[in-house]
JSON list of N, CA and C in Angstrom, two decimals:
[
{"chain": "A", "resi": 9, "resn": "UNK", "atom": "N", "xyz": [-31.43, 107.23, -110.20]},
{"chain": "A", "resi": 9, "resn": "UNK", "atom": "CA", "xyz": [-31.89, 105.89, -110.54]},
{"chain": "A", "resi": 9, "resn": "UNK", "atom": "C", "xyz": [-31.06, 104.88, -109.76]},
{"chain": "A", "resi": 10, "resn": "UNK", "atom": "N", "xyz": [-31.97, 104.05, -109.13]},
{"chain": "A", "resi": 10, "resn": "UNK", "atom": "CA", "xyz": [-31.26, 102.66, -108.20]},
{"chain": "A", "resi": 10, "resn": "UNK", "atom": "C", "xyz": [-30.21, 102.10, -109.11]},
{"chain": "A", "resi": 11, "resn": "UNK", "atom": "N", "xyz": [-28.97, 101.09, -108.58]},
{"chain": "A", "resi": 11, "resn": "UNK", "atom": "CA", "xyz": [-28.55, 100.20, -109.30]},
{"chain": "A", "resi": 11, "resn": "UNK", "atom": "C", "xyz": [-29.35, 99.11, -109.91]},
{"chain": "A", "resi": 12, "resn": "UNK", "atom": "N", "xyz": [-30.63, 98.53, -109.46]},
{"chain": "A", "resi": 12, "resn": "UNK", "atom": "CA", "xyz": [-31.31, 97.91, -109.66]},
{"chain": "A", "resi": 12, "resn": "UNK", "atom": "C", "xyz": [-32.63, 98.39, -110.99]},
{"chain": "A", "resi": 13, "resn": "UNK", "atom": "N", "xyz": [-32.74, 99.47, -111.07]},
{"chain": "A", "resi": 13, "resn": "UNK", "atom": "CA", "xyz": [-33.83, 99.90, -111.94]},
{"chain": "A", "resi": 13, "resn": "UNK", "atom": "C", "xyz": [-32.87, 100.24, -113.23]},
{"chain": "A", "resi": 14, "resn": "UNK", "atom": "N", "xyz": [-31.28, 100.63, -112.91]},
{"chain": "A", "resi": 14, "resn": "UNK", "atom": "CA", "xyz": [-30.00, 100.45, -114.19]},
{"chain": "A", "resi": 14, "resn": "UNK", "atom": "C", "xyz": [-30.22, 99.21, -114.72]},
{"chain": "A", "resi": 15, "resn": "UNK", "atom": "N", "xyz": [-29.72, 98.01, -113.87]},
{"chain": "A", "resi": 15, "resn": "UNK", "atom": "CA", "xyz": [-29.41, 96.63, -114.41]},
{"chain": "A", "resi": 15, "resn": "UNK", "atom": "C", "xyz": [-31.03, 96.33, -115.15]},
{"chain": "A", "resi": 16, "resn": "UNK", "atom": "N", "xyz": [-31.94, 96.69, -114.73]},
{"chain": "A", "resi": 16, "resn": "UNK", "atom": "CA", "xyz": [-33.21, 96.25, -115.65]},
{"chain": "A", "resi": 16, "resn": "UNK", "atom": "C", "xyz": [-33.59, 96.99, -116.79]},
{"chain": "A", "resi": 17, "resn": "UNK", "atom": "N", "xyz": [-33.26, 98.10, -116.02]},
{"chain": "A", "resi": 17, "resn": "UNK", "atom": "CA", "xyz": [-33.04, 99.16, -117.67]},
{"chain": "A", "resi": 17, "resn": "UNK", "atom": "C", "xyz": [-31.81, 98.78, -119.14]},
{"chain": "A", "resi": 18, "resn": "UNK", "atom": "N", "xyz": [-30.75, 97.92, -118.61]},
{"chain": "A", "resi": 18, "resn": "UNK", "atom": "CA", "xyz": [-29.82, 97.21, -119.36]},
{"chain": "A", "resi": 18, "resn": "UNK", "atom": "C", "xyz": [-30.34, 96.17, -119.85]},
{"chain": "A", "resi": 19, "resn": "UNK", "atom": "N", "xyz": [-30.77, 95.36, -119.04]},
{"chain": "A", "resi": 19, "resn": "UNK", "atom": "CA", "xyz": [-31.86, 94.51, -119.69]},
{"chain": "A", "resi": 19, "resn": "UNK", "atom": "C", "xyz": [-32.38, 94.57, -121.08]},
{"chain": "A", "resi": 20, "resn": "UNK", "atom": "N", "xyz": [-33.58, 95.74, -120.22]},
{"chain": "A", "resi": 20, "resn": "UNK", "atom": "CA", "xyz": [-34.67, 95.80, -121.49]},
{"chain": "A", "resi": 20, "resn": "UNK", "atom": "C", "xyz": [-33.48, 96.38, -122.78]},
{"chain": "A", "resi": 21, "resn": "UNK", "atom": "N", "xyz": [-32.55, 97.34, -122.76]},
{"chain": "A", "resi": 21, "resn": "UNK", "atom": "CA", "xyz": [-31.73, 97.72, -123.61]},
{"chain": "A", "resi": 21, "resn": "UNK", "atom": "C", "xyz": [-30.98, 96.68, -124.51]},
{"chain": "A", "resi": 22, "resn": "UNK", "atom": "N", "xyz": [-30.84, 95.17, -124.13]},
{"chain": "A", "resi": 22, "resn": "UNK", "atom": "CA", "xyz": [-30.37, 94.42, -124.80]},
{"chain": "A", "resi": 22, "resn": "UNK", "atom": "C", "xyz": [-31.07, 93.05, -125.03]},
{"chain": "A", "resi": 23, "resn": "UNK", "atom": "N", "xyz": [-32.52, 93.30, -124.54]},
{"chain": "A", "resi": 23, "resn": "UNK", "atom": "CA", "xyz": [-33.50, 92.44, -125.67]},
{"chain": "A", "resi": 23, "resn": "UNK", "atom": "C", "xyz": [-33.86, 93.29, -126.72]},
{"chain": "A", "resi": 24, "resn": "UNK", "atom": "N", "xyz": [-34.00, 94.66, -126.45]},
{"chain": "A", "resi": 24, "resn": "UNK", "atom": "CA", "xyz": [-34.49, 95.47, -127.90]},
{"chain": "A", "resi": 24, "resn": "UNK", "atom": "C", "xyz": [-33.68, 95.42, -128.81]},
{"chain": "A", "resi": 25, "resn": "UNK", "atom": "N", "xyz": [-32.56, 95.42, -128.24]},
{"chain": "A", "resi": 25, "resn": "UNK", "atom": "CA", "xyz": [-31.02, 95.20, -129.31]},
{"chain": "A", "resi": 25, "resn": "UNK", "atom": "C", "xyz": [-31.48, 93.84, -129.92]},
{"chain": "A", "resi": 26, "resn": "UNK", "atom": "N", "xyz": [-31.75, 92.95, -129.45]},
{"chain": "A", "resi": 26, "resn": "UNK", "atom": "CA", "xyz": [-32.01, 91.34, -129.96]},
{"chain": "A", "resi": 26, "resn": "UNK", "atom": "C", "xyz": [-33.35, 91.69, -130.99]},
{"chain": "A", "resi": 27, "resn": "UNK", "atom": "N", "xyz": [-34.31, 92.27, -130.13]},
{"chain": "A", "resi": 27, "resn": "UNK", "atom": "CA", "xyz": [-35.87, 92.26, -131.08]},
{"chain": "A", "resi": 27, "resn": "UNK", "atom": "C", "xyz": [-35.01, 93.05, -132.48]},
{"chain": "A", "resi": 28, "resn": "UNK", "atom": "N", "xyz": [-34.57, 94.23, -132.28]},
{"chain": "A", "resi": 28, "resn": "UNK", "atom": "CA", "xyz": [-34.00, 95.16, -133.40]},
{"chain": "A", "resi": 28, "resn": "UNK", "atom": "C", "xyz": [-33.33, 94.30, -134.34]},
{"chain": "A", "resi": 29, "resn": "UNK", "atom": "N", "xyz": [-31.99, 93.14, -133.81]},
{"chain": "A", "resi": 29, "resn": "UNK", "atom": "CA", "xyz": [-31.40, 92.70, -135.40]},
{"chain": "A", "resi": 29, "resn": "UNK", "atom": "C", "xyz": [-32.49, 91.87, -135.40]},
{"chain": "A", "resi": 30, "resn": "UNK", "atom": "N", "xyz": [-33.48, 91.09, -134.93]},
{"chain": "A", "resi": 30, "resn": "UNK", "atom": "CA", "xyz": [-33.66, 90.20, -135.72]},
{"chain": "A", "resi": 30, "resn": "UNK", "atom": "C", "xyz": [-35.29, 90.22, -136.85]},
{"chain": "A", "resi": 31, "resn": "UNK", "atom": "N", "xyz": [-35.57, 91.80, -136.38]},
{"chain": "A", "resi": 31, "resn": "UNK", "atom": "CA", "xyz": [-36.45, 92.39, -137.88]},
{"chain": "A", "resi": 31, "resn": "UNK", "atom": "C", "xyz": [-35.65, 92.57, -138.61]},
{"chain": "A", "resi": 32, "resn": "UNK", "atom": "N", "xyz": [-34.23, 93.27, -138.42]},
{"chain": "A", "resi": 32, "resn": "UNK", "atom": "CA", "xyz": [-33.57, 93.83, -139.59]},
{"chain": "A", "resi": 32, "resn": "UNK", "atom": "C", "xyz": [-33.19, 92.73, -140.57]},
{"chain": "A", "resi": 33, "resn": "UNK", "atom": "N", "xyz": [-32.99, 91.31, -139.72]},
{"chain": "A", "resi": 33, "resn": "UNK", "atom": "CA", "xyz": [-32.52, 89.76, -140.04]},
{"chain": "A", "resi": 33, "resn": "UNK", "atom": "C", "xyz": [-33.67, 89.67, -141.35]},
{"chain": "A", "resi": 34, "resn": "UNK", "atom": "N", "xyz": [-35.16, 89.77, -140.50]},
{"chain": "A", "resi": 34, "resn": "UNK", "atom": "CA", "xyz": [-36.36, 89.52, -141.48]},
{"chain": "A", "resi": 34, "resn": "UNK", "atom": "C", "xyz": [-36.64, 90.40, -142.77]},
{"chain": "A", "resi": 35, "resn": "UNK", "atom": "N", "xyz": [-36.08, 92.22, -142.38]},
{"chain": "A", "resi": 35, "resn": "UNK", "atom": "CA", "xyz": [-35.98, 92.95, -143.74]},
{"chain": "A", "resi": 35, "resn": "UNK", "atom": "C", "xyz": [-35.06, 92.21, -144.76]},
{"chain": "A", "resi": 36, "resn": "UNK", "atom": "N", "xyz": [-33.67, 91.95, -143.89]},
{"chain": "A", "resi": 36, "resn": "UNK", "atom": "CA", "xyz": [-32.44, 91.21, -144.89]},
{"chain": "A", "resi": 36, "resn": "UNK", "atom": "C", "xyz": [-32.84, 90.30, -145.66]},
{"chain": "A", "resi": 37, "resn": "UNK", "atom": "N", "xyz": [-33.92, 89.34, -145.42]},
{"chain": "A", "resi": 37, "resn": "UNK", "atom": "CA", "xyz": [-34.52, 88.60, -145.63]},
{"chain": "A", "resi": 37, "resn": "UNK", "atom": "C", "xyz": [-35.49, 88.84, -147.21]},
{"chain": "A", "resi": 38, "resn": "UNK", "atom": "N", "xyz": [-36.26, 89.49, -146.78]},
{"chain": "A", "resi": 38, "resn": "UNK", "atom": "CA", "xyz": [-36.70, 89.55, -147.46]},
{"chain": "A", "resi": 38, "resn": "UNK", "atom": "C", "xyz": [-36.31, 90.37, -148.80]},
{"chain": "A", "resi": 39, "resn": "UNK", "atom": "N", "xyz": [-35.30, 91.39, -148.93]},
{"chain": "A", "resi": 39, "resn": "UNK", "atom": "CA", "xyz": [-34.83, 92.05, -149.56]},
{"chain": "A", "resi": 39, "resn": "UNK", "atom": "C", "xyz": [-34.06, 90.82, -150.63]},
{"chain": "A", "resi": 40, "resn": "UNK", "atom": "N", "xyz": [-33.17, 90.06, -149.87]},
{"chain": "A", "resi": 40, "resn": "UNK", "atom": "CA", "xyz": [-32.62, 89.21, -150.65]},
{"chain": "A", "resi": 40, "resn": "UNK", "atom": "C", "xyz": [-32.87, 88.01, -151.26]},
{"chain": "A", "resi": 41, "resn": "UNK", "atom": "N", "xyz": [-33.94, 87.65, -150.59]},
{"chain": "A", "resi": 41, "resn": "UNK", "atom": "CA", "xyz": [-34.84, 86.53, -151.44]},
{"chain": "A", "resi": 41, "resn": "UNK", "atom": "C", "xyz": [-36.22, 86.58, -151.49]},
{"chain": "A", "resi": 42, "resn": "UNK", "atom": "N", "xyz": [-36.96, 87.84, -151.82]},
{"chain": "A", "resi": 42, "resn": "UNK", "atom": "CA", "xyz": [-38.33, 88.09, -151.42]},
{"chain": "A", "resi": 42, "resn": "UNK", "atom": "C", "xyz": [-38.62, 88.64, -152.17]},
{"chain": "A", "resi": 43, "resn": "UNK", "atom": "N", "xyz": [-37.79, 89.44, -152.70]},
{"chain": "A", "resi": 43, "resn": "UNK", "atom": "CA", "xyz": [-38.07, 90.78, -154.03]},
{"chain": "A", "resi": 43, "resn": "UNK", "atom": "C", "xyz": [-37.63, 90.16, -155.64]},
{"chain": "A", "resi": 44, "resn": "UNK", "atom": "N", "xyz": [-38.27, 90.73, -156.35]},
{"chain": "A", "resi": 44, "resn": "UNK", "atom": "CA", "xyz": [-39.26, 91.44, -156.15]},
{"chain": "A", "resi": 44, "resn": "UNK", "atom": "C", "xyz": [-40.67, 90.59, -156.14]},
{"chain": "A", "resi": 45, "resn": "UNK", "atom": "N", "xyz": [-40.76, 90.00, -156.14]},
{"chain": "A", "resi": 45, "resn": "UNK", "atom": "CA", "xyz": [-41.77, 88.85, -156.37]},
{"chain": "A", "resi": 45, "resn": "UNK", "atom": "C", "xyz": [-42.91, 89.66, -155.28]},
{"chain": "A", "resi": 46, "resn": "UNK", "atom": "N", "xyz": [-42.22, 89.57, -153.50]},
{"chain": "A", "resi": 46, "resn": "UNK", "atom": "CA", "xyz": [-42.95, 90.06, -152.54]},
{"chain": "A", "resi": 46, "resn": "UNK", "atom": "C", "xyz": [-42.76, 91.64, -152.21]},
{"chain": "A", "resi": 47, "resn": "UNK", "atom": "N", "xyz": [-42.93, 92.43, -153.23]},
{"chain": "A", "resi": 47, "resn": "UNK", "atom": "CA", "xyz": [-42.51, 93.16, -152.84]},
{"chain": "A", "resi": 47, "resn": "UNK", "atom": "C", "xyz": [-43.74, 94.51, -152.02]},
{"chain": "A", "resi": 48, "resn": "UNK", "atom": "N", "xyz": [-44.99, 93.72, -151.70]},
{"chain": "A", "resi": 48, "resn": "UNK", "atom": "CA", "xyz": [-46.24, 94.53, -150.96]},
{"chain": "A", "resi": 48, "resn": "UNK", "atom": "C", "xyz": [-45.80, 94.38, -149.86]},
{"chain": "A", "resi": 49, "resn": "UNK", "atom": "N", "xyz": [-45.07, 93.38, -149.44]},
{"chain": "A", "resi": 49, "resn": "UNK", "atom": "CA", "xyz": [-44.45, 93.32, -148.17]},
{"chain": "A", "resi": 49, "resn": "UNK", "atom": "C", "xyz": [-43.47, 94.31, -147.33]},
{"chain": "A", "resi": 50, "resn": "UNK", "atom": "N", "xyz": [-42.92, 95.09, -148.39]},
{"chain": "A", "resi": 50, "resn": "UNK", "atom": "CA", "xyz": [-41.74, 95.99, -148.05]},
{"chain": "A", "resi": 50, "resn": "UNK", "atom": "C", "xyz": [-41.53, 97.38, -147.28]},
{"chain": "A", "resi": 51, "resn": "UNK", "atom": "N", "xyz": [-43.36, 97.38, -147.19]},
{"chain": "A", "resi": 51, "resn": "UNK", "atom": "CA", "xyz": [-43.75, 98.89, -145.90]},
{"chain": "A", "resi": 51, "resn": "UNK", "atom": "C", "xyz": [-43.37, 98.70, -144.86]},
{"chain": "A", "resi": 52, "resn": "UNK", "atom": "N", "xyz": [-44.62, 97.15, -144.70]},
{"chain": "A", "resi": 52, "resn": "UNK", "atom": "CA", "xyz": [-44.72, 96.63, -143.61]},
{"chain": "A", "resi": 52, "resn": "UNK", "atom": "C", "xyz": [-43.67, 96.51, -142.66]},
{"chain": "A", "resi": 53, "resn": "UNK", "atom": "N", "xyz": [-42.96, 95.58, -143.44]},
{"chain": "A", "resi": 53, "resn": "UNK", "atom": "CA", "xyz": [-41.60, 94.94, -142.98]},
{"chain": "A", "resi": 53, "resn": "UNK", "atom": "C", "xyz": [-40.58, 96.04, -142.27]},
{"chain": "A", "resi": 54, "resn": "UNK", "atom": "N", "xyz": [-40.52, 96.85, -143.24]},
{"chain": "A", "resi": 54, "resn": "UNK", "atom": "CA", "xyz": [-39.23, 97.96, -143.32]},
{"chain": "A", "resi": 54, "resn": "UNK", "atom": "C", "xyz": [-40.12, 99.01, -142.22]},
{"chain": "A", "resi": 55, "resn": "UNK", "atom": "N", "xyz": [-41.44, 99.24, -141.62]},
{"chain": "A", "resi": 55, "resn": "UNK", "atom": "CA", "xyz": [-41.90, 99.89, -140.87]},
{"chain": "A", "resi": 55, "resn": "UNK", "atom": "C", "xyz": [-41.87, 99.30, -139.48]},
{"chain": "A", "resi": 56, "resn": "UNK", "atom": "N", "xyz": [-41.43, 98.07, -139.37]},
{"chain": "A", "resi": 56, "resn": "UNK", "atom": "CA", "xyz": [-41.60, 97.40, -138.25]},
{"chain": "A", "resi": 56, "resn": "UNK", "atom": "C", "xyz": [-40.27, 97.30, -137.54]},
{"chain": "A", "resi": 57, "resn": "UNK", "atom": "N", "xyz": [-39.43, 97.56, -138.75]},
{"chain": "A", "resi": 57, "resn": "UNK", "atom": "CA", "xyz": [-37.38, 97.22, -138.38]},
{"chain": "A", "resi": 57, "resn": "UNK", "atom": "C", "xyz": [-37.14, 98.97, -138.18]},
{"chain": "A", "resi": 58, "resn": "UNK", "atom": "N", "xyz": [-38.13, 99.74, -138.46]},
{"chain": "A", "resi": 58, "resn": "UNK", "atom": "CA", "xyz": [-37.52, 101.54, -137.85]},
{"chain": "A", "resi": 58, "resn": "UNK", "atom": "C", "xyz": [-38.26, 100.96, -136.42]},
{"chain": "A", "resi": 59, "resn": "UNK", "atom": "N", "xyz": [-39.57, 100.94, -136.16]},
{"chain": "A", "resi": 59, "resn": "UNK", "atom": "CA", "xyz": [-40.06, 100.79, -135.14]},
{"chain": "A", "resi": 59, "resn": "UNK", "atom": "C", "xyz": [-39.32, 100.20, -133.72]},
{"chain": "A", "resi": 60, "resn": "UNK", "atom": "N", "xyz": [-39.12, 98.99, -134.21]},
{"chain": "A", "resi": 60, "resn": "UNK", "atom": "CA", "xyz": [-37.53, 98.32, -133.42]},
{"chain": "A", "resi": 60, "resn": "UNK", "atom": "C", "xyz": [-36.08, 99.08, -133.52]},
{"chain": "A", "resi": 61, "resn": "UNK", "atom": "N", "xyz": [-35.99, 99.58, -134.23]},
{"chain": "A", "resi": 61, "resn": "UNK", "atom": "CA", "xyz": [-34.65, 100.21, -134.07]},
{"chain": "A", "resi": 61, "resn": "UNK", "atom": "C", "xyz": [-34.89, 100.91, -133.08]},
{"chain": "A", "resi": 62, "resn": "UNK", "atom": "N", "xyz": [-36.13, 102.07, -133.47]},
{"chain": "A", "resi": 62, "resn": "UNK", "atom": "CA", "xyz": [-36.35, 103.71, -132.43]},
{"chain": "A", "resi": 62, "resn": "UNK", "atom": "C", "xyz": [-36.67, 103.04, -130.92]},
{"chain": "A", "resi": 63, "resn": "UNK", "atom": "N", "xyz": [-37.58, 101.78, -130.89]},
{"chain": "A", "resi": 63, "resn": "UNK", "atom": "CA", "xyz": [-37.56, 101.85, -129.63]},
{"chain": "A", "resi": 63, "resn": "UNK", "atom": "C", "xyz": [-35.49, 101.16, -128.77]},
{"chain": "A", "resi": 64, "resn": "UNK", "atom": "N", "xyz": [-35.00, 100.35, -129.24]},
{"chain": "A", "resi": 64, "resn": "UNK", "atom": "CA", "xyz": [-33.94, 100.34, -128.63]},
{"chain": "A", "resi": 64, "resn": "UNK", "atom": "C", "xyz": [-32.82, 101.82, -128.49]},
{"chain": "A", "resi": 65, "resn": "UNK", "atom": "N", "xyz": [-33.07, 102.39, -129.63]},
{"chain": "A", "resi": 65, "resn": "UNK", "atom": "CA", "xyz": [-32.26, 103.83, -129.43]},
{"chain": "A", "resi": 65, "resn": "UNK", "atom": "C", "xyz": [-32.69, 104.70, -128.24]},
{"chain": "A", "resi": 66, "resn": "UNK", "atom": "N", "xyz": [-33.87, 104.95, -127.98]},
{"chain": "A", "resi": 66, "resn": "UNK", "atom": "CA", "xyz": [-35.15, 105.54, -127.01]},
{"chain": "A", "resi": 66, "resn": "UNK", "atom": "C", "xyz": [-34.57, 104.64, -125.73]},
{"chain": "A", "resi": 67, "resn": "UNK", "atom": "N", "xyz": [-34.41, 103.35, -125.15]},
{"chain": "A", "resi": 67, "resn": "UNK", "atom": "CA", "xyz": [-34.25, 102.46, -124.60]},
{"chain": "A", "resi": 67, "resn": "UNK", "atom": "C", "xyz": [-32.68, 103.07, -124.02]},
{"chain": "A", "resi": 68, "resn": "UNK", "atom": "N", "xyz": [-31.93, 102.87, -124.68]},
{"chain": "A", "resi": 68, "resn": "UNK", "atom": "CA", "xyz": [-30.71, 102.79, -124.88]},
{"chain": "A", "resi": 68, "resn": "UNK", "atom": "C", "xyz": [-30.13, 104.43, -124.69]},
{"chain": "A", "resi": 69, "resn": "UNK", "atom": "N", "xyz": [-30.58, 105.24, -125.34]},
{"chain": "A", "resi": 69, "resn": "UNK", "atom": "CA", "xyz": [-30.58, 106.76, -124.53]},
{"chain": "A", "resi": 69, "resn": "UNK", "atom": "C", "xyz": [-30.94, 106.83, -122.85]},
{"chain": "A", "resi": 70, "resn": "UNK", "atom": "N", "xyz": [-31.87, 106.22, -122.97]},
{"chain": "A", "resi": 70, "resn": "UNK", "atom": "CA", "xyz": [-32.11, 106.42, -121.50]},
{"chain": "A", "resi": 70, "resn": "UNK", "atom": "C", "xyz": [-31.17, 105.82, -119.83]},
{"chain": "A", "resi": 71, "resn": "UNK", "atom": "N", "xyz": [-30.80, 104.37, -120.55]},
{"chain": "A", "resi": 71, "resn": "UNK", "atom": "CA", "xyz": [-29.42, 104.18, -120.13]},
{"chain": "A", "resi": 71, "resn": "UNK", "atom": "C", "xyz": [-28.42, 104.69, -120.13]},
{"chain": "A", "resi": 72, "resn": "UNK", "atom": "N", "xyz": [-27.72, 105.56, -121.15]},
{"chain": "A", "resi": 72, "resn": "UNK", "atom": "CA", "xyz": [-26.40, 106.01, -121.25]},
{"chain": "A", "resi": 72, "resn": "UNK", "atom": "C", "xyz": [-27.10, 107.73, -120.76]},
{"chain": "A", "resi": 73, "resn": "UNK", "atom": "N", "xyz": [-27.66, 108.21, -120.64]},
{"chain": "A", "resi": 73, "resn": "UNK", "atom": "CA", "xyz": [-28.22, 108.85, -119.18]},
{"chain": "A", "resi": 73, "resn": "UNK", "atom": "C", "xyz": [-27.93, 108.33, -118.14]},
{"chain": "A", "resi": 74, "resn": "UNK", "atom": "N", "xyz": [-28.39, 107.34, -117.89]},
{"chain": "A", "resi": 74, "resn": "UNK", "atom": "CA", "xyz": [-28.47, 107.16, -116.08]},
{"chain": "A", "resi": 74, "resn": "UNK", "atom": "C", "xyz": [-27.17, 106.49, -115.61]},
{"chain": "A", "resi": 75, "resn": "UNK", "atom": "N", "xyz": [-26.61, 105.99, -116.65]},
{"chain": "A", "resi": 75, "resn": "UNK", "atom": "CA", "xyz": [-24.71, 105.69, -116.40]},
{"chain": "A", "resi": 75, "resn": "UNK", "atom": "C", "xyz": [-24.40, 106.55, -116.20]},
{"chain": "A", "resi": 76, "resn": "UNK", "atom": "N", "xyz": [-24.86, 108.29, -116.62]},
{"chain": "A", "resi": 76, "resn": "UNK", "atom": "CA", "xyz": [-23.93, 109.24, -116.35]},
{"chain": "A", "resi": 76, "resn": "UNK", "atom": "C", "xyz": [-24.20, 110.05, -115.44]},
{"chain": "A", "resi": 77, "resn": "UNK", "atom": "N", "xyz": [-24.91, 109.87, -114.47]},
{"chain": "A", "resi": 77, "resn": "UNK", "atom": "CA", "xyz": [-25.93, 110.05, -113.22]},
{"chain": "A", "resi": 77, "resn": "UNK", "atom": "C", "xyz": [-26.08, 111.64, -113.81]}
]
């Protein structure tokens, strides 16, 4: 892998990091002032903050691969 397809691959690795806390921000969210009142919300929500997690882990594996040529 180029130095150049690394640094974009770092990239994308640290907006997913950004997309990732800031569902987990919106689970936190809602856990602490949402429940139980909203609590039909809590699939959704909590399915969308694994979703973001797995893709930065997936993301982020693939980098600490290609750091290690």
């Amino acid at each position: 892998m180029s130095e150049d397809e690394i640094r974009e691959l770092d990239r994308q690795v640290k907006k997913l990091k950004r997309l990732a806390a800031e569902q987990a921000a919106r689970l936190h969210d809602l856990v602490e002032d949402g429940l139980p009142a909203a609590w039909q919300e809590l699939p959704e929500t909590s399915q969308a903050t694994i979703l973001a997690c797995q893709s930065w882990a997936e993301a982020n594996a693939r980098l600490q691969a290609a750091l290690k040529g």
